[in-house]
Amino acid sequence: GYLGDATQGCLGGRWAYGEHAGAGGADATAQLGRKVAVVDYVEPSPRGTRWGLGGTCVNVGCIPKKLMHQAALLGGLIRDAPHYGWEVAQPVPHDWRKMAEAVQNHVKSLNWGHRVQLQDRKVKYFNIKASFVDEHTVCGVAKGGKEILLSADHIIIATGGRPRYPTHIEGALEYGITSDDIFWLKESPGKTLVVGASYVALECAGFLTGIGLDATVMIRSIPLRGFDQQMSSMVIEHMASHGTQFLRGCAPSRVRRLPDGHLQVTWEDRTTGKEDTGTFDTVLWAIGRVPDTRSLNLEKAGVDTSPDTQKILVDSREGTSVPHIYAIGDVVEGRPELTPTAIMAGRLLVQRLFGGSSDLMDYDNVPTTVFTPLEYGCVGLSEEEAVARHGQEHVEVYHAHYKPLEFTVAGRDASQCYVKMVCLREPPQLVLGLHFLGPNAGEVTQGFALGIKCGASYAQVMRTVGIHPTCSEEVVKLRISKRSGLDPTVTGC
Amino acid sequence: MRRAVLGVGRAAAWRIRAGAESGQQRQRSPPLSPVPAPPPPAFRFVSRPGPAGSESETVEQSPPQSPGPGKAGDAPNRRSGHVRGARVLSPPGRRAHLSSPGPSSSSEAREELRRRLRELIERSRVMIFSKSYCPHSTRVKELFSSLGVECNVLELDQVDDGAKIQEVLSEITNQKTVPNVFVNKVHVGGCDQTFQAYQSGLLQKLLEEESAYDYDLIIVGGGSGGLSCAKEAAILGKKVMVLDFVVPSPQGTSWGLGGTCVNVGCIPKKLMHQAALLGQALCDSRKFGWEYDQQVKHNWETMTKAIQNHISSLNWGYRLSLREKAVAYVNSYGEFVEHHKIKATNKKGQETYYTAAQFVIATGERPRYLGIQGDKEYCITSDDLFSLPYCPGKTLVVGASYVALECAGFLAGFGLDVTVMVRSILLRGFDQEMAEKVGSYMEQHGVKFLRKFIPVMIQQLEKGSPGKLKVLAKSTEGTETIEGVYNTVLLAIGRDSCTRKIGLEKIGVKINEKSGKIPVNDVEQTSVPYVYAVGDILEGRPELTPVAIQSGKLLARRLFGASLEKCDYINVPTTVFTPLEYGCCGLAEEKAIEVYKKENLEIYHTLFWPLEWTVAGRENNTCYAKIICNKLDHDRVIGFHILGPNAGEVTQGFAAAMKCGLTKQLLDDTIGIHPTCGEVGNRRF
């Protein structure tokens, strides 16, 4: 077998090395001459879907979902177009195959790009499924049965997570798919039941509806747990008014394939206790993700995991229970499961290990955006969390409903376009959180996340002159507090 | 500064704000009979802990605040409760003592009397409630006559209801004695207080404040700045008038209330830009699986009608909101005729004169013409384009301002043949690297550029909608001339301030003779103290709607509220809505080098490829972002520039962050949102 002697090893393509190797001062390998190997292997999904280098984000996460979200948004723009003078005969049909092919081709080009970047930086890449032999050595079997042993001074575990299957439900594993599969389907999923209330569930249901498919979301309890609940209920409200169906308070009990090939799903309405059924072409499970730690033989290296979540326990330096083994990304207990967080954590870790830096990753005020049909961007605390931490009396929430200018001519409904800023009540009213529901929420939220990082106060944000006419200017125009009880509907220019 | 003056010299002065204090009055009164609600008292009561008539105690007062709803029609300028009230609570040491105007058997008669008194006080420059035999009253009367000031005197001992009047006066002022002196609606107090005010100079100040004006504030110009100032002043209880009149363009275009932004600026241009973006989206959508193969045509009339409908609704909204706030709106052309007096001429040529204590000039700007043969006759400007009843066809855009490039951009987006004629540089004042990139993207997307040429003559070849125009242009560098035939020639070579025909010379408001702009100090005050200016006509200030809105609002709050906050013109962000949008905040690279020197700057930049562009097959290495950092100040970000989709949405938050002192380090520490264009700053620099 091959015996590597890399000074640093990486397990899992989730840690997209190329992403941060280009960032200023971070390419420890190139600059510091370290010998690095990346070991990545994608276990095919139960449906048999597999993909290349780059991890979840590139292959079965952010990238394909944002592209399919964009396809759905374009559908909305096509409907807007006649209002703006474009003579397009409606309705315009959508071809899944064409979209999927385009998206998949882009993802493949990214896989290729990652490989090239690793090569350029002289990072050895092994497409093998590896597990620990001891605390300095991992082992895997290459195609053709050749066993490869790799040893390294430092090992970073970045194996990420995979969608959870509700294996206790009859037919779930057999007939259901997950986000690992949806983006790689060659044929349209047709009428789809999405089970779950995670952002993955809502995003998928959102774009499926947007490209003209019949999509239903089954939610057992609350949607977007962990997010601001007022905002998440508005997200649902918007989706419901734009064609996505919701089965609230329901839990599936079994999935069967009918003779005609359709899937019959049986569920229980938990409020009435009654059983109900429906037929679908596709059932998509989006009920959460499990960390990919079980096959790593972590016990051989002595790396501790959480008994509840199986996620790896780390300290603030991303160090595991074994001094030279680190973990970053979704596989780590208590971290936000976000690509940019993983990238930055990886970059900072490498800078600490080889660049003489002592900068720690700051996991506070991480901005994120849910790409539902009406996008929801947020940074900092939810209103509930702010109240829990500081007390109702010490929290001031400024909010506004607004109408994006582009919605006017298009005759779109803006009932759910809404922004709120959660602040401390005492001057200078530090901003604790920002929540933005509307078009381009991601673009809007990013800069304000910077502001919050700079310790923005309400007064400072209000002193910022708006950019007219944009949606983001609504943030710097927030004048109505919830406490005042005044109508937060923005009128006029 | 009025507030400070009031606190000085222990003068028992209180400025009367008709209706404005009613909310507080209500809140603190004992329960009253619900219907009909008693009208709010016109005056605030001032506590006098000492014996009545004593002149030695401190006057306590609270600033105007949290006004509440009052009886409709009672006081014209009133607003409903507002969150801002929380911010202007009484400063420590000042307490308002309010009486309870509880109902009584003769309450209606009392209200009537109160109303009469208020009228008397409001209409008199000096109002003295006196008793003919009172020596103190005589002293006060003598003081005013020695100052040559005419007084309105009511001898309470010589009228039938003198005793009642004194009672009501005591309710209003908490002063039971005579003389009871008001100057320009301000309650000065009794004899000693009047003399104290005289000695401290307060009296003279109060006398200077003419109250005999029709309005507290007249605003000339109903655009973004003027309207925001008007609304805010009205909210603060002032009697406000807005004069707005759109002189039709040479092509005959005119519009409604709201000024440039709403009618012929930001709003229609962003909507037409959106229409053009939709054209691009239609192309993209095929790549994303949407299927239609017909050649999609654009219908100018459909779009324009929809946009104009939206604008009409905005015009209507503005009128409604002025009415709600009891701001008098007059659709007439305002022109100063003498100090504090303005002539308003309506469409029919009828003239009316209005006076006001203070004025705000917010007349904005209008597009400039070339001054060559045929330009006013045949060319259009942005004043005309957005409501043009026909598609402009093959268009020559003259100019390289952002207006020129934005218009050229969306016209090309509709599939029209567009040429931009540029005298020298693109987007003067903006970062030139960015400006050139904006231009080259447009060029790649079908807009033709004729650089270093200026038109010298426009001839009409054919009439029509559109017609045909021949443009003769000459090189700015040599003798070369060129000729071109276009359906439409759109001039976008700059804008001129509307300051030369509004009688400013009559009252001595200085303008920059060359530019026509009005120089103001940091509180937007012109060379004439009672005249202020906001918006595009200000010298050296950004010509942007949100800036005008902000400065108009803050001006009103300083003039009539308790605020001292000045408009902050630093790091004002803006966005140019060219086909590829360009957002920026802070300094252009050239300017940064000029101010800080090249060696003290670190400039980070990157090209980027928006995710949505990949599948759409749009070009890579086109979108671009850069930040300029000052190495001498912790790598503080002093300039932010981004060229890409949704640049406006991206830039806004960066501007807020720059307000909070953004540094490169903080930028590095902030996590990006993936996958967005906004994350470019966090991932790529």
CSV table of C-alpha atoms in Angstrom, one decimal, chain B residues 23 47 84 97 104 161 169 176 210 231 250 267 296 308 327 424 469 514 552 562 570 606 646:
chain,number,residue,atom,x,y,z
B,23,GLY,CA,-51.2,64.8,24.0
B,47,SER,CA,-45.1,76.1,37.4
B,84,ARG,CA,-39.7,59.6,18.9
B,97,HIS,CA,-47.2,71.4,35.5
B,104,SER,CA,-67.6,72.6,34.6
B,161,ASP,CA,-65.7,89.6,31.7
B,169,LEU,CA,-55.3,83.5,31.8
B,176,LYS,CA,-52.8,85.2,38.3
B,210,GLU,CA,-42.3,88.2,13.6
B,231,LYS,CA,-44.0,67.0,7.0
B,250,PRO,CA,-39.3,72.7,-23.6
B,267,ILE,CA,-38.4,56.0,-9.5
B,296,VAL,CA,-39.8,38.4,-27.2
B,308,GLN,CA,-46.8,56.5,-15.1
B,327,VAL,CA,-49.6,71.3,5.3
B,424,SER,CA,-14.5,63.8,-21.9
B,469,LEU,CA,-33.1,64.1,-36.4
B,514,LYS,CA,-21.3,80.4,-11.8
B,552,GLY,CA,-34.9,68.3,5.2
B,562,ALA,CA,-35.5,70.0,20.4
B,570,ILE,CA,-19.8,61.9,5.2
B,606,THR,CA,-11.2,41.3,-6.9
B,646,ASN,CA,-27.9,44.2,-6.9
